[in-house]
Coordinates of N, CA and C and ligand atoms in Angstrom, one line a residue:
M1 N -29.3 5.8 64.5 CA -28.2 5.7 63.3 C -27.1 7.0 62.9
I2 N -26.2 6.8 62.7 CA -25.3 7.9 63.0 C -24.8 8.1 61.2
A3 N -25.5 9.3 60.6 CA -25.7 9.7 59.3 C -24.5 9.6 58.8
I4 N -23.3 9.6 57.4 CA -22.9 9.2 56.9 C -22.5 10.3 55.6
R5 N -22.0 11.3 55.6 CA -21.8 12.7 55.4 C -21.3 12.5 53.8
T6 N -22.1 12.3 52.8 CA -21.5 13.1 50.9 C -20.1 14.5 51.1
E7 N -19.3 14.1 49.7 CA -18.0 15.3 50.0 C -19.2 16.4 50.2
P8 N -20.1 16.4 49.0 CA -21.1 17.5 48.6 C -21.2 18.2 49.8
E9 N -22.2 17.2 51.1 CA -23.0 17.2 52.0 C -22.3 18.2 53.0
L10 N -20.9 18.0 53.4 CA -19.9 18.4 54.4 C -19.9 19.8 53.9
D11 N -19.6 19.8 52.1 CA -19.2 21.3 52.1 C -20.2 21.7 52.1
L12 N -21.8 21.3 52.3 CA -22.8 22.1 52.7 C -22.4 22.7 53.9
I13 N -22.2 21.6 55.0 CA -22.9 22.4 56.5 C -20.6 23.3 56.7
R14 N -19.7 23.3 55.6 CA -18.3 24.2 55.3 C -19.3 25.0 56.0
K15 N -20.0 25.6 54.0 CA -20.4 26.6 53.7 C -21.4 27.3 55.7
S16 N -22.6 27.0 55.8 CA -22.6 27.0 57.0 C -22.1 27.7 58.5
G17 N -21.3 27.0 58.7 CA -20.5 27.4 59.0 C -18.8 27.9 58.9
E18 N -18.3 28.6 57.8 CA -18.1 29.8 57.4 C -18.8 31.0 57.9
I19 N -20.6 30.6 57.5 CA -21.4 32.3 57.7 C -21.2 31.8 59.4
L20 N -21.3 31.7 59.9 CA -21.1 31.3 61.9 C -19.8 31.9 62.4
K21 N -19.2 31.6 61.5 CA -17.3 32.0 61.8 C -17.8 33.8 61.7
G22 N -17.7 34.0 60.6 CA -18.2 35.3 60.5 C -18.6 36.0 61.3
C23 N -20.2 35.6 61.8 CA -21.0 36.3 62.9 C -20.5 36.1 64.4
F24 N -19.1 34.7 64.9 CA -18.5 35.6 65.8 C -17.9 36.3 65.6
L25 N -17.2 36.8 64.2 CA -16.1 38.2 64.5 C -16.8 39.5 64.5
E26 N -17.8 39.4 63.5 CA -19.3 40.5 64.0 C -19.8 40.9 65.3
I27 N -19.9 40.1 66.1 CA -20.4 39.7 67.2 C -18.4 40.2 68.6
E28 N -17.9 40.1 68.3 CA -16.8 40.3 68.9 C -16.3 42.2 68.8
K29 N -16.9 42.2 67.1 CA -16.4 43.6 67.5 C -17.5 44.5 68.6
A30 N -18.3 43.8 68.8 CA -19.4 44.5 69.4 C -18.4 45.0 70.6
L31 N -18.6 43.5 71.7 CA -18.6 43.1 72.5 C -17.3 43.8 73.7
R32 N -18.1 44.5 74.4 CA -17.1 45.3 75.4 C -18.6 45.6 76.7
P33 N -17.9 46.4 77.7 CA -18.6 46.4 78.9 C -20.1 47.4 78.3
G34 N -21.0 47.0 79.0 CA -22.1 48.3 78.6 C -22.9 47.9 77.4
V35 N -22.3 46.7 76.0 CA -23.2 46.2 75.2 C -24.5 45.3 76.0
T36 N -25.8 45.1 75.1 CA -26.7 44.2 75.3 C -26.7 43.0 75.1
T37 N -26.5 41.6 75.7 CA -26.9 41.0 74.8 C -28.1 41.0 73.6
G38 N -29.1 41.3 74.1 CA -30.7 42.1 73.0 C -29.6 42.6 71.6
E39 N -29.0 43.4 72.4 CA -27.5 44.0 70.6 C -27.0 42.6 69.7
L40 N -26.5 42.1 70.7 CA -25.7 40.8 70.3 C -26.3 40.3 69.3
D41 N -27.6 40.1 70.1 CA -28.5 38.6 69.1 C -29.0 39.7 67.7
R42 N -29.0 40.6 67.8 CA -29.5 41.8 66.8 C -28.3 42.0 65.7
I43 N -27.3 42.0 65.9 CA -25.8 42.2 65.4 C -26.4 40.8 64.4
A44 N -26.6 39.1 65.0 CA -25.7 38.4 64.7 C -26.9 37.6 63.4
E45 N -28.0 37.8 64.5 CA -29.8 37.9 63.1 C -29.1 38.8 61.9
E46 N -28.7 39.7 61.7 CA -28.6 40.5 60.6 C -27.5 40.5 59.7
Y47 N -27.0 39.6 60.2 CA -25.4 38.9 59.6 C -25.8 37.9 59.4
I48 N -26.7 36.5 59.6 CA -26.9 35.7 59.3 C -27.4 35.3 58.0
L49 N -29.0 36.5 58.3 CA -29.8 36.9 56.9 C -29.2 37.1 55.8
S50 N -28.4 38.6 55.8 CA -28.0 38.9 55.4 C -26.4 37.9 54.2
H51 N -26.4 37.2 54.6 CA -25.7 36.0 54.0 C -26.2 34.6 53.4
G52 N -27.5 35.3 53.2 CA -28.6 33.4 52.6 C -28.6 32.6 53.1
A53 N -28.7 33.4 55.2 CA -29.2 31.7 55.7 C -29.8 32.3 56.5
I54 N -30.0 31.1 57.1 CA -31.3 31.6 58.7 C -30.9 31.1 59.7
P55 N -30.8 32.0 61.4 CA -30.6 31.4 62.6 C -31.4 30.4 62.6
A56 N -30.9 29.1 62.8 CA -31.3 27.8 63.5 C -32.2 27.6 64.9
F57 N -31.0 29.2 65.5 CA -32.3 28.6 67.0 C -34.0 29.2 66.7
K58 N -33.5 30.3 65.9 CA -35.1 31.2 66.1 C -36.3 30.2 65.3
G59 N -37.5 29.8 67.1 CA -38.5 29.3 66.6 C -38.2 27.5 67.3
Y60 N -36.3 27.4 67.2 CA -36.8 25.6 67.1 C -37.6 25.5 68.9
Q61 N -38.3 25.1 68.6 CA -38.9 24.2 70.2 C -39.8 25.9 70.7
G62 N -39.7 27.3 69.8 CA -40.2 28.5 70.2 C -39.0 29.4 70.7
Y63 N -38.2 28.9 70.8 CA -36.8 29.5 71.2 C -37.1 31.2 70.1
P64 N -36.8 31.7 71.5 CA -37.4 33.3 70.8 C -36.1 34.2 70.3
A65 N -35.4 33.7 69.8 CA -34.1 34.5 69.8 C -33.0 33.8 68.9
S66 N -32.0 34.7 68.0 CA -31.4 34.3 67.3 C -29.8 33.0 67.8
I67 N -29.5 33.6 68.3 CA -28.7 33.3 69.3 C -28.9 33.5 70.8
C68 N -28.1 31.9 71.8 CA -27.8 32.1 73.4 C -27.4 33.5 74.0
A69 N -27.2 33.6 74.9 CA -26.4 34.1 75.9 C -26.2 34.1 76.9
S70 N -25.3 33.4 77.3 CA -25.4 33.1 78.4 C -24.0 33.4 79.7
V71 N -24.8 34.1 80.9 CA -23.7 35.1 81.2 C -23.4 34.5 82.7
N72 N -22.2 34.3 83.1 CA -21.4 34.1 84.5 C -22.8 32.9 84.7
E73 N -22.9 32.8 85.7 CA -23.5 31.5 85.9 C -24.6 30.6 85.0
Q74 N -25.4 31.1 84.5 CA -25.9 31.1 83.3 C -24.8 29.6 82.1
V75 N -25.4 28.8 81.8 CA -24.7 27.4 81.3 C -24.6 27.4 79.8
V76 N -26.4 27.2 79.6 CA -27.0 27.6 78.5 C -27.9 28.1 78.2
H77 N -28.1 28.7 76.8 CA -29.5 28.8 76.4 C -29.9 29.9 77.4
G78 N -29.2 31.3 77.5 CA -29.4 31.7 78.4 C -30.4 33.1 77.3
I79 N -31.4 34.1 77.4 CA -32.4 34.3 76.3 C -32.0 35.6 75.9
P80 N -31.1 36.1 74.6 CA -30.7 37.7 74.8 C -31.6 39.3 75.1
G81 N -31.3 40.0 75.8 CA -32.1 41.2 76.7 C -31.8 42.4 76.2
P82 N -32.0 43.0 77.8 CA -31.8 44.1 77.6 C -30.9 44.1 79.0
R83 N -30.3 43.3 79.0 CA -29.2 42.6 80.4 C -28.1 43.7 79.5
E84 N -27.2 44.2 80.2 CA -25.8 44.9 79.5 C -24.3 43.9 80.5
L85 N -23.8 43.7 79.5 CA -22.6 42.7 80.0 C -21.4 43.9 80.8
E86 N -20.9 42.9 82.2 CA -19.7 44.4 82.7 C -18.6 43.8 82.7
E87 N -17.9 44.6 83.1 CA -16.4 44.5 83.0 C -16.5 43.5 84.3
G88 N -16.1 42.0 83.7 CA -15.6 41.0 85.0 C -16.2 40.4 84.1
D89 N -17.3 40.1 83.4 CA -18.3 38.9 83.2 C -17.6 38.2 82.0
I90 N -18.4 37.1 82.3 CA -18.6 36.5 80.8 C -19.7 35.5 80.4
V91 N -19.4 35.4 78.9 CA -20.8 35.5 78.4 C -20.0 33.9 77.9
G92 N -21.3 33.4 77.6 CA -21.5 32.3 76.1 C -21.9 32.2 74.9
I93 N -21.8 32.7 74.0 CA -22.1 33.4 72.4 C -22.3 31.8 71.9
D94 N -23.6 31.0 71.8 CA -23.8 30.0 71.2 C -25.0 30.6 69.3
I95 N -24.4 29.9 68.8 CA -24.9 30.3 67.7 C -25.0 29.4 67.1
G96 N -26.3 29.2 65.7 CA -26.9 27.8 64.8 C -27.4 28.7 63.7
V97 N -26.3 28.3 62.1 CA -26.5 28.9 61.2 C -27.6 27.6 60.8
L98 N -28.6 27.7 60.0 CA -29.0 26.4 58.7 C -29.1 27.0 57.3
R99 N -27.7 26.6 56.6 CA -28.1 26.9 55.0 C -28.4 26.0 54.0
E100 N -29.1 26.5 52.9 CA -29.8 25.0 51.8 C -29.2 23.9 53.0
E101 N -30.7 23.4 53.7 CA -31.0 22.4 54.3 C -29.4 22.1 55.6
Y102 N -27.8 22.5 55.6 CA -28.0 22.5 56.6 C -27.3 23.1 57.9
Y103 N -27.1 22.2 58.7 CA -26.8 23.2 60.1 C -25.6 23.3 60.1
A104 N -25.1 24.5 61.3 CA -24.2 24.3 62.4 C -23.5 25.0 63.4
D105 N -22.6 24.3 64.0 CA -23.5 24.7 65.2 C -22.4 25.8 66.4
A106 N -22.3 26.9 66.7 CA -21.3 26.6 67.6 C -21.1 27.4 69.0
S107 N -20.3 27.6 69.9 CA -21.1 28.3 70.6 C -18.8 29.0 71.2
R108 N -18.8 30.0 71.6 CA -17.8 30.4 72.0 C -18.0 31.5 73.3
T109 N -17.5 31.2 74.6 CA -17.2 31.5 76.1 C -16.4 33.0 75.4
Y110 N -16.7 34.4 75.7 CA -15.7 35.5 76.0 C -15.7 35.9 77.4
E111 N -14.9 36.9 77.5 CA -14.6 37.3 78.4 C -14.7 39.4 77.8
I112 N -15.0 39.6 79.0 CA -15.6 41.2 78.7 C -15.0 41.9 80.2
G113 N -13.2 42.4 78.8 CA -12.3 43.0 79.5 C -11.8 42.4 80.4
E114 N -11.4 42.8 81.6 CA -10.2 42.3 82.5 C -10.9 40.7 83.3
V115 N -10.6 39.8 83.3 CA -11.9 38.9 84.3 C -10.6 38.5 85.3
D116 N -11.0 37.9 86.3 CA -10.2 37.5 87.1 C -9.3 36.1 87.0
D117 N -8.3 36.7 87.8 CA -7.5 34.8 87.6 C -8.0 33.4 87.0
A118 N -9.2 33.3 88.2 CA -9.7 32.5 88.2 C -10.8 31.7 86.8
T119 N -11.1 32.8 86.7 CA -12.3 32.6 85.4 C -11.7 32.6 84.5
R120 N -10.5 33.4 84.1 CA -9.8 32.8 83.0 C -9.5 31.4 82.7
R121 N -9.2 30.6 83.8 CA -8.9 29.6 83.7 C -9.8 28.5 83.6
L122 N -11.1 29.2 84.4 CA -12.4 28.2 83.8 C -12.5 28.0 82.4
V123 N -12.2 29.2 82.2 CA -12.5 29.5 80.6 C -11.4 28.8 79.7
E124 N -10.3 28.9 80.2 CA -9.2 28.1 78.7 C -9.6 26.7 78.7
T125 N -9.6 26.3 80.1 CA -10.0 24.9 80.5 C -10.5 24.7 80.2
T126 N -11.4 25.0 80.0 CA -12.9 24.8 78.9 C -12.3 24.5 77.4
K127 N -12.5 25.9 77.0 CA -11.8 25.9 75.8 C -9.7 24.5 75.0
E128 N -9.8 24.4 76.4 CA -8.4 23.1 75.8 C -9.2 21.7 75.6
A129 N -10.7 21.5 77.1 CA -11.4 20.9 76.6 C -11.9 19.9 75.7
L130 N -12.3 21.0 74.8 CA -12.9 21.3 73.4 C -11.1 20.2 72.5
E131 N -11.2 21.8 72.7 CA -9.7 21.7 71.7 C -9.1 19.3 72.2
L132 N -8.7 19.0 73.3 CA -8.5 18.0 74.0 C -9.7 16.5 72.8
A133 N -11.4 17.2 73.2 CA -12.2 16.3 72.7 C -12.3 16.2 71.1
I134 N -11.6 16.9 70.4 CA -11.8 17.3 68.6 C -10.3 16.4 68.7
D135 N -8.8 16.1 68.9 CA -8.4 15.6 69.3 C -8.5 14.2 68.5
K136 N -9.8 14.0 69.6 CA -10.4 12.6 69.3 C -10.9 11.8 68.3
V137 N -11.2 12.2 67.7 CA -12.5 12.7 66.6 C -11.7 11.6 65.7
R138 N -11.8 10.9 65.2 CA -10.8 10.4 64.3 C -11.2 8.6 64.3
P139 N -11.1 8.4 62.9 CA -11.9 6.4 62.4 C -11.0 6.1 63.8
G140 N -12.0 4.8 63.6 CA -11.6 4.3 64.7 C -11.5 4.1 66.2
N141 N -11.6 5.5 66.8 CA -12.2 5.8 68.1 C -14.1 5.4 68.6
H142 N -13.6 5.5 69.9 CA -15.4 5.0 70.2 C -15.4 7.0 70.3
L143 N -16.9 6.8 70.8 CA -17.1 8.3 70.5 C -17.4 8.4 72.1
S144 N -17.3 7.9 73.0 CA -16.7 7.6 74.6 C -15.3 8.3 75.1
D145 N -14.8 8.5 73.3 CA -12.9 8.7 73.7 C -13.2 10.0 74.1
I146 N -14.1 11.3 73.3 CA -14.7 12.2 73.4 C -14.8 12.8 74.2
S147 N -15.8 12.1 75.2 CA -15.8 12.6 76.2 C -15.7 12.5 77.5
H148 N -14.9 11.3 77.3 CA -13.5 10.6 78.4 C -12.2 12.2 78.9
A149 N -12.2 12.8 77.5 CA -10.7 13.3 77.0 C -11.8 14.7 77.6
I150 N -13.1 15.2 77.5 CA -13.4 16.1 77.8 C -13.5 16.7 80.1
Q151 N -14.1 15.6 80.3 CA -14.0 14.9 81.4 C -13.1 15.1 82.4
S152 N -12.2 13.9 81.3 CA -10.8 14.0 82.9 C -9.9 15.0 82.0
H153 N -9.7 15.3 81.9 CA -9.0 17.4 81.9 C -9.9 18.5 82.8
A154 N -11.7 18.2 82.5 CA -12.5 19.7 83.2 C -11.8 18.8 84.6
E155 N -11.9 17.9 85.0 CA -12.0 16.9 86.4 C -10.4 16.8 86.9
G156 N -9.7 17.2 86.5 CA -7.5 17.5 87.0 C -7.7 18.7 86.9
A157 N -8.5 19.5 86.5 CA -8.5 20.9 86.8 C -9.1 21.5 88.0
G158 N -10.0 20.2 88.8 CA -10.6 21.0 89.9 C -11.9 21.3 88.7
Y159 N -12.2 20.8 88.6 CA -13.6 21.5 87.6 C -14.9 20.5 87.3
Q160 N -16.6 20.9 87.6 CA -17.0 19.5 87.2 C -18.0 19.9 85.5
V161 N -17.9 18.7 84.4 CA -18.4 18.8 83.8 C -20.6 18.8 84.0
V162 N -21.5 19.5 82.7 CA -22.5 19.0 83.3 C -22.8 18.2 82.7
R163 N -23.6 17.1 83.5 CA -24.8 15.9 83.1 C -25.4 15.4 82.5
A164 N -26.2 17.3 82.2 CA -27.5 17.2 81.9 C -27.6 17.5 80.3
L165 N -26.9 17.3 79.6 CA -26.6 18.4 78.6 C -25.7 17.5 77.7
V166 N -26.0 17.8 76.7 CA -25.1 16.3 75.7 C -24.3 17.4 74.2
G167 N -23.5 16.6 73.5 CA -23.5 17.5 72.3 C -24.2 16.1 71.5
H168 N -24.4 16.3 70.4 CA -25.4 15.4 69.0 C -24.3 15.8 67.8
G169 N -25.0 15.3 67.1 CA -24.3 14.4 65.7 C -25.4 15.9 65.2
I170 N -24.9 15.8 63.9 CA -25.4 17.7 63.8 C -25.6 16.9 61.6
G171 N -26.4 17.5 61.3 CA -26.7 17.8 59.3 C -28.1 18.0 59.1
R172 N -28.9 17.6 58.6 CA -29.4 18.4 58.4 C -30.6 18.4 59.5
R173 N -30.6 17.8 60.6 CA -30.8 18.3 61.3 C -30.1 19.0 62.9
M174 N -30.5 20.3 63.6 CA -29.2 20.4 64.3 C -28.5 20.0 65.7
H175 N -30.0 18.2 66.2 CA -29.8 17.6 67.0 C -29.9 16.0 66.1
E176 N -28.8 15.1 66.0 CA -29.2 14.4 65.6 C -28.6 13.5 66.4
E177 N -28.4 11.9 66.6 CA -27.6 11.0 66.4 C -26.2 10.9 67.1
P178 N -25.1 11.3 67.1 CA -25.2 10.1 68.5 C -25.4 11.5 69.5
Q179 N -26.0 11.3 70.9 CA -26.0 11.8 71.6 C -24.1 11.6 72.3
I180 N -24.0 13.2 72.7 CA -22.2 13.0 72.7 C -22.2 13.3 74.4
P181 N -22.5 13.1 75.5 CA -21.8 13.1 76.7 C -20.7 13.6 77.0
N182 N -20.5 15.0 78.0 CA -19.2 15.8 78.2 C -18.5 14.4 79.6
F183 N -18.8 13.3 80.0 CA -18.3 12.6 80.8 C -18.5 10.9 80.3
G184 N -17.7 10.3 80.8 CA -17.7 8.7 80.2 C -16.6 8.3 80.1
P185 N -16.8 6.8 80.4 CA -14.9 5.9 80.2 C -14.7 5.6 78.6
P186 N -14.0 5.9 78.8 CA -13.1 5.6 77.2 C -13.1 4.8 76.3
G187 N -13.2 4.8 75.7 CA -13.3 3.2 74.5 C -14.7 2.1 75.0
A188 N -16.2 3.5 74.5 CA -17.3 2.8 74.6 C -17.9 3.6 73.7
G189 N -19.3 2.7 73.1 CA -19.5 3.4 72.2 C -19.0 3.2 70.8
P190 N -20.3 4.2 69.5 CA -20.4 3.4 68.6 C -18.7 4.0 68.2
V191 N -18.7 3.2 67.3 CA -17.2 2.9 66.7 C -17.0 4.8 65.0
L192 N -16.3 5.4 65.3 CA -16.5 6.4 64.3 C -15.7 6.4 63.3
K193 N -16.7 6.6 62.6 CA -16.4 6.7 60.4 C -16.3 8.1 59.8
P194 N -15.5 8.4 58.9 CA -16.0 8.8 58.0 C -16.8 9.2 57.4
G195 N -16.8 11.4 57.7 CA -18.2 11.6 57.0 C -19.7 11.7 58.4
M196 N -19.4 11.0 59.6 CA -20.1 12.0 61.0 C -19.4 12.9 60.8
V197 N -20.6 13.4 61.3 CA -20.4 15.3 62.0 C -21.3 15.6 63.4
L198 N -20.4 15.7 63.9 CA -20.5 15.5 65.5 C -20.4 17.2 66.1
A199 N -21.0 17.8 67.2 CA -21.4 19.1 67.4 C -21.5 18.6 69.3
I200 N -19.6 19.0 69.2 CA -19.2 18.8 70.7 C -19.3 20.0 71.2
E201 N -19.6 19.8 72.7 CA -19.9 21.2 73.4 C -19.6 20.9 75.2
P202 N -18.1 20.6 75.8 CA -17.9 20.4 77.1 C -19.0 22.0 76.9
M203 N -19.5 21.8 78.1 CA -20.1 22.8 79.2 C -19.4 22.6 81.0
V204 N -18.2 23.3 81.1 CA -17.9 23.0 82.6 C -18.0 25.0 83.7
N205 N -18.0 23.5 84.1 CA -18.6 24.3 85.9 C -17.6 25.0 87.0
A206 N -17.6 25.5 87.2 CA -16.7 26.0 88.9 C -17.2 25.0 89.8
G207 N -17.9 24.9 90.0 CA -18.4 23.9 91.1 C -19.3 22.7 90.5
T208 N -20.8 22.2 91.3 CA -21.1 21.0 90.8 C -21.9 21.7 89.9
F209 N -21.9 20.1 89.2 CA -22.2 20.2 88.1 C -24.1 20.5 87.6
D210 N -24.4 20.3 89.6 CA -25.7 20.4 89.2 C -26.2 22.1 88.3
V211 N -27.7 21.8 87.3 CA -28.0 22.6 87.3 C -29.6 23.3 87.1
L212 N -29.9 24.3 86.8 CA -31.7 24.2 86.8 C -31.6 25.6 85.6
T213 N -33.7 25.5 85.5 CA -34.0 26.5 84.7 C -34.6 27.0 85.2
L214 N -34.1 28.7 84.8 CA -35.1 29.7 84.9 C -36.6 29.4 84.8
K215 N -36.8 30.1 85.3 CA -38.5 30.7 84.9 C -38.7 30.7 83.6
D216 N -37.7 31.1 83.2 CA -38.1 31.3 81.7 C -38.3 30.2 80.5
Q217 N -38.1 29.2 81.5 CA -37.8 28.1 81.3 C -37.1 27.5 79.8
W218 N -35.9 28.2 79.6 CA -34.9 28.3 78.7 C -34.0 28.2 79.0
T219 N -33.3 29.4 80.3 CA -31.9 29.6 80.5 C -31.9 28.5 81.6
F220 N -30.5 28.0 81.5 CA -30.1 26.9 82.3 C -28.8 27.9 83.1
V221 N -28.7 26.9 85.1 CA -27.9 27.9 85.4 C -27.0 26.9 86.1
T222 N -26.4 27.1 86.9 CA -25.3 26.6 88.2 C -26.4 26.8 89.4
V223 N -26.8 25.8 90.1 CA -27.6 25.3 91.1 C -27.1 26.2 92.3
D224 N -25.5 26.2 92.2 CA -24.5 27.0 93.1 C -24.5 28.4 92.3
G225 N -24.7 28.4 91.9 CA -24.4 30.2 91.6 C -22.9 30.1 90.6
K226 N -22.4 29.1 90.8 CA -20.7 29.4 90.4 C -20.6 30.1 89.2
L227 N -19.8 29.9 88.7 CA -19.7 30.4 87.2 C -19.3 29.1 86.3
S228 N -20.1 29.1 85.2 CA -19.4 27.9 83.6 C -19.6 28.4 82.4
A229 N -18.6 27.6 81.5 CA -18.0 27.7 80.0 C -18.5 27.6 78.9
H230 N -18.3 27.7 78.8 CA -19.0 26.6 77.0 C -18.7 27.2 76.0
F231 N -18.1 25.7 75.1 CA -17.3 26.6 74.0 C -17.9 24.9 73.0
E232 N -18.0 24.6 72.0 CA -19.1 23.9 70.6 C -18.2 24.4 69.9
D233 N -17.8 23.4 68.6 CA -17.7 23.3 67.1 C -18.3 22.0 66.7
T234 N -18.6 22.8 65.6 CA -19.4 20.9 64.5 C -17.2 20.6 63.8
V235 N -18.0 18.6 64.0 CA -16.3 18.8 63.5 C -17.0 17.2 62.6
A236 N -16.4 17.4 61.6 CA -16.7 16.3 60.2 C -14.9 14.7 60.9
V237 N -15.5 13.5 61.3 CA -14.5 12.6 60.7 C -14.0 12.6 59.6
T238 N -13.0 12.2 59.2 CA -11.9 11.9 58.2 C -11.1 11.3 58.1
D239 N -10.4 10.8 57.2 CA -9.8 9.7 56.8 C -9.0 10.5 58.3
N240 N -8.3 11.5 57.8 CA -7.0 11.5 58.7 C -7.6 12.7 60.1
D241 N -6.7 13.5 59.6 CA -7.8 14.9 60.9 C -8.5 15.4 60.7
P242 N -9.3 15.5 62.3 CA -10.7 16.0 62.0 C -10.7 17.8 61.5
V243 N -12.1 17.7 60.8 CA -11.6 18.8 60.5 C -13.2 19.3 61.1
I244 N -12.7 20.5 61.3 CA -13.7 21.5 62.6 C -14.3 22.3 61.0
M245 N -15.3 22.6 61.5 CA -16.1 22.7 60.1 C -16.6 24.6 60.1
T246 N -16.0 24.8 61.8 CA -17.0 26.5 62.6 C -15.8 27.7 62.6
R247 N -14.4 26.9 62.2 CA -13.1 27.7 62.1 C -13.0 28.2 60.8
Ligands
LIG301 N1 -26.4 25.4 70.7 C1 -27.3 24.2 71.2 C2 -26.7 23.2 71.0 O1 -25.4 22.6 70.8 C3 -29.4 24.3 71.2 C4 -29.2 25.6 71.2 S1 -31.0 25.5 71.6 C5 -32.4 26.5 70.9 O2 -28.1 21.9 71.4 F1 -33.3 26.7 70.9 F2 -31.4 27.7 71.8 F3 -31.9 26.6 70.0
LIG302 CO1 -24.9 22.5 70.1

């Protein structure tokens, strides 16, 4: 069953989302060649805790950090550490915030310094895929309209979407029903209703969609070593336009 949130519940998710948004701004101030992903994790954790919330990822199924930082061919769930970001890298920063029992979840892929045109195009296309998907978050649409919007935009640009990982409902838990694949036909699956809250997260690979996990048992990488980009927002279905809780 897909939960329908009340207005007070939506307000709480929005509050978590506001903290998450502020956390991205803090991270953006620190993003430059030479910064370590571990330093970004420290900044995020301090920001979230000092705003009366909890980093939702830390301890989640044993995950050891407050954010995920996934560099270049890393798709998602990169563990922050001593790695220094370099000019030309891209890094996907994924953050979850828990405040007063309600979760928000979002991710941005950042370019470090100047990146080459092909890299920028992958990042832009992934961001656009998320925008097109969010535009499908309207009552009466089907869940897979979201999936289809992502797949058609990414594949239309010559990329592939990751199959092994999905977006998800969110609210009282970080991962709730429904699963939201980043591929599929239009017009299938549950009908969207006001009060549903969805974390939509396209993961787009420059090469094949196949991924594997590293020995750390968390980090997903592309099997062909080509780049991957990831954007995510927590979005509510309303009677009218979609409401993005994490912007
Ligand atoms: N943000 C991820 C998602 O959207 C969850 C990260 S899993 C964690 O599903 F263990 F890193 F927290
Ligand atoms: Co998510």
